[in-house]
Short mmCIF file of C-alpha atoms in Angstrom, two decimals:
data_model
loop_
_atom_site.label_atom_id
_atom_site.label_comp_id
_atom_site.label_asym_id
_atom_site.label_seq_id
_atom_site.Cartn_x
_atom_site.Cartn_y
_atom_site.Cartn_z
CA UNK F 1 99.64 131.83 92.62
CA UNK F 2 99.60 131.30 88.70
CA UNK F 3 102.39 133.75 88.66
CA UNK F 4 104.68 131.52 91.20
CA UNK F 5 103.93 128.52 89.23
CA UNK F 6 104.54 129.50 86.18
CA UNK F 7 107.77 131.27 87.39
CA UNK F 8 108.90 128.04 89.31
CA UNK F 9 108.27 125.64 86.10
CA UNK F 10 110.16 128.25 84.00
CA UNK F 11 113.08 127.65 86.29
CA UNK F 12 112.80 123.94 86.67
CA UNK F 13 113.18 123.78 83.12
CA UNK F 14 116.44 126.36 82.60
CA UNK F 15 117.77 124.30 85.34
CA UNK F 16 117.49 121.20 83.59
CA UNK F 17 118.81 122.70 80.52
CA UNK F 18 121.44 124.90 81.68
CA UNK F 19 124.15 122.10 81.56
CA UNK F 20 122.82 120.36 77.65
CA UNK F 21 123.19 124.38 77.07
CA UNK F 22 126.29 125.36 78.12
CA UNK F 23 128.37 122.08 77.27
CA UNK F 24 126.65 120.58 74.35
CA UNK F 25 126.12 122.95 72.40
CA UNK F 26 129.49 124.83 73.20
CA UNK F 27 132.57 122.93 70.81
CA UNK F 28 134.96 125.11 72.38
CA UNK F 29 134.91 123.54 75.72
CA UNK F 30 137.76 121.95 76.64
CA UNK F 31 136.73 120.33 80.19
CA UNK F 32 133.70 121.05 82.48
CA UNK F 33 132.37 119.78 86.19
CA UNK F 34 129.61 120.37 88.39
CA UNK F 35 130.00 121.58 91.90
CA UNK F 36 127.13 121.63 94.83
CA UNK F 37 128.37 124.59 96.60
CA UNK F 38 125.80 123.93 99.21
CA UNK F 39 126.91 120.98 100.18
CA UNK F 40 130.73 121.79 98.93
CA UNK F 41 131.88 119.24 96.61
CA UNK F 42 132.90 118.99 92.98
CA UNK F 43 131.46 115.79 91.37
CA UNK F 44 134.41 113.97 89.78
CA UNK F 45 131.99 111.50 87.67
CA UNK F 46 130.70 114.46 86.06
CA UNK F 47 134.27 115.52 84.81
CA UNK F 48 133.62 116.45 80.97
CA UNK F 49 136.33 117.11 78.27
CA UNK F 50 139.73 116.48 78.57
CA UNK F 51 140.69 114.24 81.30
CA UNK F 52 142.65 117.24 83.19
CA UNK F 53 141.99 115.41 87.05
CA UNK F 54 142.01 111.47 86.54
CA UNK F 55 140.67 111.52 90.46
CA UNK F 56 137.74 108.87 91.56
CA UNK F 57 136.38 110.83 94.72
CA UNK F 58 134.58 113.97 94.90
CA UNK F 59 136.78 117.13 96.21
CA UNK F 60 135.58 119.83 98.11
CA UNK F 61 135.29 123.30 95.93
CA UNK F 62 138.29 124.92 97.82
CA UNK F 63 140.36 121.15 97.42
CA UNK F 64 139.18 121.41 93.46
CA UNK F 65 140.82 125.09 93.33
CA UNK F 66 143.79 124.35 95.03
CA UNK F 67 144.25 121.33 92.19
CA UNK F 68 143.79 123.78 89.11
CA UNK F 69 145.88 126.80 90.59
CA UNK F 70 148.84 123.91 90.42
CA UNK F 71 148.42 124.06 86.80
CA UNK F 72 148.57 127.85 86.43
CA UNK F 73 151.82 129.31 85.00
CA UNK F 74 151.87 132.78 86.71
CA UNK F 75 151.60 131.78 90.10
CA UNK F 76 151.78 134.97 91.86
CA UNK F 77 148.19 135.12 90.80
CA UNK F 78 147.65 132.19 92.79
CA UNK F 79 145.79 133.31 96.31
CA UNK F 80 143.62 135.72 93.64
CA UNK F 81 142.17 133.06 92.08
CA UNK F 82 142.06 130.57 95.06
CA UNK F 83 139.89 133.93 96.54
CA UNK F 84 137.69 134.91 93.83
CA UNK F 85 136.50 130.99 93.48
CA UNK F 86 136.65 129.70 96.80
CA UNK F 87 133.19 128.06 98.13
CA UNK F 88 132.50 131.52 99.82
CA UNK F 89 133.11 133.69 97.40
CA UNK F 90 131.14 131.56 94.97
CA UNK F 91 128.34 131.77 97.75
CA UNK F 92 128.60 135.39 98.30
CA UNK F 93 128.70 136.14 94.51
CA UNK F 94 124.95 134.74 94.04
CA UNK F 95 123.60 136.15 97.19
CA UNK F 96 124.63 139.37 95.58
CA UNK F 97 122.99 138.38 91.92
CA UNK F 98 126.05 137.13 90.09
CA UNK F 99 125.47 134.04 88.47
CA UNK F 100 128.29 133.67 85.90
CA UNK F 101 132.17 134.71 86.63
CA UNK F 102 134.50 134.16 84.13
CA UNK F 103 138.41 135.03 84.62
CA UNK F 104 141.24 134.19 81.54
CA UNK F 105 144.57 131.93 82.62
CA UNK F 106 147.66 130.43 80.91
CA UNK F 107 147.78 126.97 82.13
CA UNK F 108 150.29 124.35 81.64
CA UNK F 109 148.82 121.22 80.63
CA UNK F 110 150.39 117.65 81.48
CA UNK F 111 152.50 117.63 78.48
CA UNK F 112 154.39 120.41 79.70
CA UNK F 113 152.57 122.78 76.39
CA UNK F 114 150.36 125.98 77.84
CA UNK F 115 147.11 126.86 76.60
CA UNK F 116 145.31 129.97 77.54
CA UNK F 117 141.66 129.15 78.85
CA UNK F 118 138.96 131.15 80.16
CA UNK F 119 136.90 129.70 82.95
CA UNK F 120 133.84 130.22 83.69
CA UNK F 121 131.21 129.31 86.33
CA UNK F 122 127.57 129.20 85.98
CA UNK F 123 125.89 129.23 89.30
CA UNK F 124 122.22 128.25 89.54
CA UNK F 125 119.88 127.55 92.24
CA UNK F 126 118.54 123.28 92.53
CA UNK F 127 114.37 124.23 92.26
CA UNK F 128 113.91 120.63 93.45
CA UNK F 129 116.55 121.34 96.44
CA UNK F 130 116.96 124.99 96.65
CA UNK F 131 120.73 124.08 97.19
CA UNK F 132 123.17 126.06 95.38
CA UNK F 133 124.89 124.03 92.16
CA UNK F 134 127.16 125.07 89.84
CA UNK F 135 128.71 124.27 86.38
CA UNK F 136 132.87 125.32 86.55
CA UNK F 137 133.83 124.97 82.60
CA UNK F 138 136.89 125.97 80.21
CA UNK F 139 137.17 127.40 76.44
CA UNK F 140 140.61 127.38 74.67
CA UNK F 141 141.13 130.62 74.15
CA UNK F 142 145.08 130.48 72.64
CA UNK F 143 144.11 131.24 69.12
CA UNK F 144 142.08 134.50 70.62
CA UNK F 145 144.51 135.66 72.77
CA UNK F 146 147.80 134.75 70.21
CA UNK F 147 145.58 137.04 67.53
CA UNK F 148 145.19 140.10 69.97
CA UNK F 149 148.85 140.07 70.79
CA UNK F 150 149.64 140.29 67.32
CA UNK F 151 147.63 143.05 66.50
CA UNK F 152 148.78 144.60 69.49
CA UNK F 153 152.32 144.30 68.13
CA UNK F 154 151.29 145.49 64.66
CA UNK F 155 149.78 148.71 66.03
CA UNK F 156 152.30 148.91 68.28
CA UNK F 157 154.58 149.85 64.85
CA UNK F 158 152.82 153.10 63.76
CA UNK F 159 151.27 151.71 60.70
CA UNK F 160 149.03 154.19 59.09
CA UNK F 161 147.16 151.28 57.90
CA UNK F 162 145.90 147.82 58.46
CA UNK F 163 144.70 145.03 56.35
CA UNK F 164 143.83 140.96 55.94
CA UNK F 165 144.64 138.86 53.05
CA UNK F 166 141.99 136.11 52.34
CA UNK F 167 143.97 133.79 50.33
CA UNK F 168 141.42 131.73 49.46
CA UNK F 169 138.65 134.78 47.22
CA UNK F 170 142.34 136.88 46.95
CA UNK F 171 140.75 139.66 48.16
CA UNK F 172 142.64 142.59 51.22
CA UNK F 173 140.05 143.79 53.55
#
């Protein structure tokens, strides 16, 4: 019985810091939300970041998708992603012990400019409810991926070697 209790306080307190966790303390998040998937609905009021959806009411998880997959540039990829992080397959993902998914996207934002983000969801278990919540957030990730393409390129070239300048000590690594 100690056992259980001590278990179930452990989680109550990782679920009350898993959002402080994953959003405060994270400066490369560009926009986060949280999402009941038991009850299926994104809360709108809990829209962090970037103001990507200025929407009042909650959406359903699938409604929520359907919104972002507008905003993806390649959208042949488009029933993939509706798929992998529809309200079912978020379900079915924790009932098999996944509890963070991640996938990387170029996105065009409402300025017309793309960014490349990688999304994540965090999926955790209510220990006051036992309903399933979630936490759906993004990271800009265009510096990351702009870097790897140019090294890609570079070594691409057959260069028997490779170096970086650090202007500021003048030093080649």
């Amino acid at each position: 019985v100690g056992a259980d209790v001590t278990k179930r306080k452990e989680h109550e307190r990782n679920y009350a810091h898993l959002y402080d966790t994953l959003i405060d303390d994270n400066p490369d998040i560009i926009a986060s939300i949280k999402v009941n998937i038991t009850h299926d609905y994104c809360d709108m009021k809990s829209n962090r970041g970037i103001a990507v959806y200025d929407i009042e009411k909650n959406l359903t998880i699938n409604e929520f998708m359907e919104m972002f997959c507008d905003r993806l540039v390649n959208q042949k990829i488009r029933g993939e992603v509706l798929e992998r992080f529809s309200k079912e397959a978020l379900l079915k993902s924790y009932q098999e012990g996944e509890s963070v998914l991640s996938s990387d996207f170029l996105v065009r934002r409402k300025d017309g400019d793309t960014l490349w983000i990688r999304g994540f969801v965090n999926l955790i278990e209510n220990p006051y409810t036992s309903e399933l919540e979630g936490i759906l957030y993004a990271n800009d990730i265009t510096a990351s991926k702009m870097r790897s393409a140019i090294i890609e390129h570079i070594m691409g070239e057959r260069y028997d070697y490779g170096a970086t300048i650090d202007v500021e000590d003048e030093s080649l690594r």
